[in-house]
PDB file of C-alpha atoms in Angstrom:
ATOM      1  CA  UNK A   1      18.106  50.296  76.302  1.00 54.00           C
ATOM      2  CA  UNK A   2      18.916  52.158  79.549  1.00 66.00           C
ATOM      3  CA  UNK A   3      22.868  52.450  80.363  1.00 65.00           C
ATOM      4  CA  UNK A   4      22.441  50.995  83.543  1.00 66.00           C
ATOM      5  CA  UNK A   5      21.430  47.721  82.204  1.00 65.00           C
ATOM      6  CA  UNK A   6      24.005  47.560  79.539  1.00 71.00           C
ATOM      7  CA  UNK A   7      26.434  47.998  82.203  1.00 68.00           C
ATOM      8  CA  UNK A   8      25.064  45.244  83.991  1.00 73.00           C
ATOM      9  CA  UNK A   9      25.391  43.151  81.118  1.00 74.00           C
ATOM     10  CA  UNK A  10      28.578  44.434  79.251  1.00 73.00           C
ATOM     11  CA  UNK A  11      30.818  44.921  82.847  1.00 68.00           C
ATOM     12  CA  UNK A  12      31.229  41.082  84.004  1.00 72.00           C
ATOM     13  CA  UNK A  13      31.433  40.224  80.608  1.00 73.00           C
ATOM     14  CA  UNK A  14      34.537  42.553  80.410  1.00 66.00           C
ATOM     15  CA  UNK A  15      35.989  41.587  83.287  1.00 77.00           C
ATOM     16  CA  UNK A  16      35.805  37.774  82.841  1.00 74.00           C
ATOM     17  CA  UNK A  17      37.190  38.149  79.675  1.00 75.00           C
ATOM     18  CA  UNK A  18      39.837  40.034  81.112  1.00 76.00           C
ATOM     19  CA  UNK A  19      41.036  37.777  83.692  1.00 70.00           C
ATOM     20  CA  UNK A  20      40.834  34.566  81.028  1.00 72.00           C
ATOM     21  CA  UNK A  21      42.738  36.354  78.673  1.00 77.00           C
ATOM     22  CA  UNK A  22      45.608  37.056  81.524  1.00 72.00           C
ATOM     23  CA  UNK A  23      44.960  33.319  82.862  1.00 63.00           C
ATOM     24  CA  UNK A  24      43.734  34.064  86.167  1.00 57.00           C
ATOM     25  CA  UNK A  25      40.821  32.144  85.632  1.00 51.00           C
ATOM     26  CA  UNK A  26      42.098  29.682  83.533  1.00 49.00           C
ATOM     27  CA  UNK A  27      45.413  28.725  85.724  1.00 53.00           C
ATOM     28  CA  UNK A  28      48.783  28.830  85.059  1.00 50.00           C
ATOM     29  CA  UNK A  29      50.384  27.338  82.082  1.00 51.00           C
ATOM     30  CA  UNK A  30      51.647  23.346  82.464  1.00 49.00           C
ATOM     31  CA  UNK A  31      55.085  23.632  83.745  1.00 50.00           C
ATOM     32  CA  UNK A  32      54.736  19.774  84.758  1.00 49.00           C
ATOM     33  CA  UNK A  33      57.377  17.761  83.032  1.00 53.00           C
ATOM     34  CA  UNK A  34      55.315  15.020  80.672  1.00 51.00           C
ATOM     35  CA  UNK A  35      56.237  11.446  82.229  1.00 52.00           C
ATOM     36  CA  UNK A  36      59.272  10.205  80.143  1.00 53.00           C
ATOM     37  CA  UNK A  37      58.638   7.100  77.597  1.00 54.00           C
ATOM     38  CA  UNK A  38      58.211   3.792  79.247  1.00 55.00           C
ATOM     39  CA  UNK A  39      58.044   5.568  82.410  1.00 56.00           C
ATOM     40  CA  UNK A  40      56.129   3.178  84.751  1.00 54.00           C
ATOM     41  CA  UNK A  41      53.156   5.024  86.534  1.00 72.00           C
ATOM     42  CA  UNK A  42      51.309   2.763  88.076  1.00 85.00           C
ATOM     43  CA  UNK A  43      52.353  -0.761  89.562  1.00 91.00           C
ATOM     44  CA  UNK A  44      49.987  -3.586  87.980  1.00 92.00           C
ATOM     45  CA  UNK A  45      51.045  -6.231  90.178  1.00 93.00           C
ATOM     46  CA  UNK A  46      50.595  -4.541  93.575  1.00 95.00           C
ATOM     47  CA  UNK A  47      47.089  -3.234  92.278  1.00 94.00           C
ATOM     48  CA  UNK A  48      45.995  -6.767  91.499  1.00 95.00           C
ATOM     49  CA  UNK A  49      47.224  -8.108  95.006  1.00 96.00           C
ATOM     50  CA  UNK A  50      46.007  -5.054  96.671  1.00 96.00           C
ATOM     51  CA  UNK A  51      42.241  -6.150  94.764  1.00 96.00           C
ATOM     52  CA  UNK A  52      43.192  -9.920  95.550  1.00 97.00           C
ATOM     53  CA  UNK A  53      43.771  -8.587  99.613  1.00 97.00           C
ATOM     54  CA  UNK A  54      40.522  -6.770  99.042  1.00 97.00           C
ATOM     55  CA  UNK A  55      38.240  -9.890  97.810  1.00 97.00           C
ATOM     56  CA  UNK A  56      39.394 -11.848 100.579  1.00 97.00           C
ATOM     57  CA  UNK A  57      38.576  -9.362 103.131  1.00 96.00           C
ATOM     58  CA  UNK A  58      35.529  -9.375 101.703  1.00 96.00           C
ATOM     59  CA  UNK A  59      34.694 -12.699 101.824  1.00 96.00           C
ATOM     60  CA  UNK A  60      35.866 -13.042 105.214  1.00 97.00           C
ATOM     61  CA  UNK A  61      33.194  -9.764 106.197  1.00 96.00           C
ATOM     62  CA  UNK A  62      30.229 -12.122 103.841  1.00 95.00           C
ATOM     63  CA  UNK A  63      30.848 -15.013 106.606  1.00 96.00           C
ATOM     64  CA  UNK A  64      31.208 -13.002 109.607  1.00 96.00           C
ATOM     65  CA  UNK A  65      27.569 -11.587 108.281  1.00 95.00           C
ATOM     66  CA  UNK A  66      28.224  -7.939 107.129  1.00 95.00           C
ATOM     67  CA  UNK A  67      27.034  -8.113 103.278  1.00 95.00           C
ATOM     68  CA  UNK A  68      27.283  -3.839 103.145  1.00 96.00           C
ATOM     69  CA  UNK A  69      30.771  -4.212 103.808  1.00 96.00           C
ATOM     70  CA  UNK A  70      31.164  -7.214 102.264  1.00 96.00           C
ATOM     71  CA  UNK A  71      29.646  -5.315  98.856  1.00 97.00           C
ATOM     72  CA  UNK A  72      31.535  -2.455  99.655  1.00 96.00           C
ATOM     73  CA  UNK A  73      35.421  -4.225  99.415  1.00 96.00           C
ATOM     74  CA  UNK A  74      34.230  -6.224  96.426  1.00 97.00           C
ATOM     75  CA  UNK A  75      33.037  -2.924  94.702  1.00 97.00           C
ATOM     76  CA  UNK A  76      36.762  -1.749  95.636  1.00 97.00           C
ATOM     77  CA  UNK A  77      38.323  -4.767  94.486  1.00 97.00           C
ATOM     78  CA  UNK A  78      36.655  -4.586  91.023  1.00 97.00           C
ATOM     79  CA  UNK A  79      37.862  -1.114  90.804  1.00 96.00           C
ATOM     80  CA  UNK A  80      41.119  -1.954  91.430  1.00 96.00           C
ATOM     81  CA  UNK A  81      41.292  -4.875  88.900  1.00 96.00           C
ATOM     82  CA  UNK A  82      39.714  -2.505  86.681  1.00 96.00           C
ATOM     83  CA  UNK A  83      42.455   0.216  86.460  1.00 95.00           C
ATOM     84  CA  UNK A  84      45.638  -2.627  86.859  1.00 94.00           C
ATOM     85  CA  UNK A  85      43.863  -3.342  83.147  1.00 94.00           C
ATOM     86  CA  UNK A  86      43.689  -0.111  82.217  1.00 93.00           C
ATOM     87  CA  UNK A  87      47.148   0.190  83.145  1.00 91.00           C
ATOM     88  CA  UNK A  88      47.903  -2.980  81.293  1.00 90.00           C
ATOM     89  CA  UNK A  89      46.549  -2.108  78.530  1.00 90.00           C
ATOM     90  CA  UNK A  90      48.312   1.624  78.342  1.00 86.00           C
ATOM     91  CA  UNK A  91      51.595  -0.563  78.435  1.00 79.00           C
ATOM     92  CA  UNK A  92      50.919  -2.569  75.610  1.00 81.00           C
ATOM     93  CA  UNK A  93      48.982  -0.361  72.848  1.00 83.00           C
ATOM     94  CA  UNK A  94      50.675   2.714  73.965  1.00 73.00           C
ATOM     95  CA  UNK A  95      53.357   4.335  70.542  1.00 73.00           C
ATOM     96  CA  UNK A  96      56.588   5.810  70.624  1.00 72.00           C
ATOM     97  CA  UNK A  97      56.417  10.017  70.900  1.00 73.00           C
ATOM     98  CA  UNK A  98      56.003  11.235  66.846  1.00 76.00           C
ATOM     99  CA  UNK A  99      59.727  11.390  65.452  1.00 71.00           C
ATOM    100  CA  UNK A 100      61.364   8.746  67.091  1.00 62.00           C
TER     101      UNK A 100
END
């Protein structure tokens, strides 16, 4: 094999390798503090009146006679009822840290 192809080849292997290994690439280490037992992160009840707000609205837009945006808050409300669940469900099948 000519040099001049191996370089092609072996060169950005080298130097990605390079900056993973010193984390450029990869990013800096978590320095984030981890969210503290029990903490609350998201509010359940003003998600599922925020998706409540949103299925009225949209049922107000289906009268008025604008079914995209009509669609469009109901696909938003779902969401939102969707992750106060989630949420709901992280509360109550989530165990204590290992050790405690």
């Amino acid at each position: 094999m000519r040099p001049l192809k191996t370089a092609r080849r072996v060169l950005p292997a080298l130097i990605a390798a390079t900056l993973l290994a010193g984390g450029v690439l990869a990013g800096q280490t978590a320095t984030a503090e981890p969210a503290a037992a029990g903490a609350i992160t998201c509010n359940i009840s003003k998600m599922k009146a925020d998706a409540r707000k949103e299925r009225d609205r949209a049922a107000q837009l289906k009268r008025l006679g604008a079914p995209a945006e009509a669609k469009k808050a109901l696909v938003k409300a779902e969401a939102l009822e969707k992750r106060a669940r989630q949420c709901a469900d992280a509360d109550n099948t989530s165990r204590p840290p290992f050790g405690r």
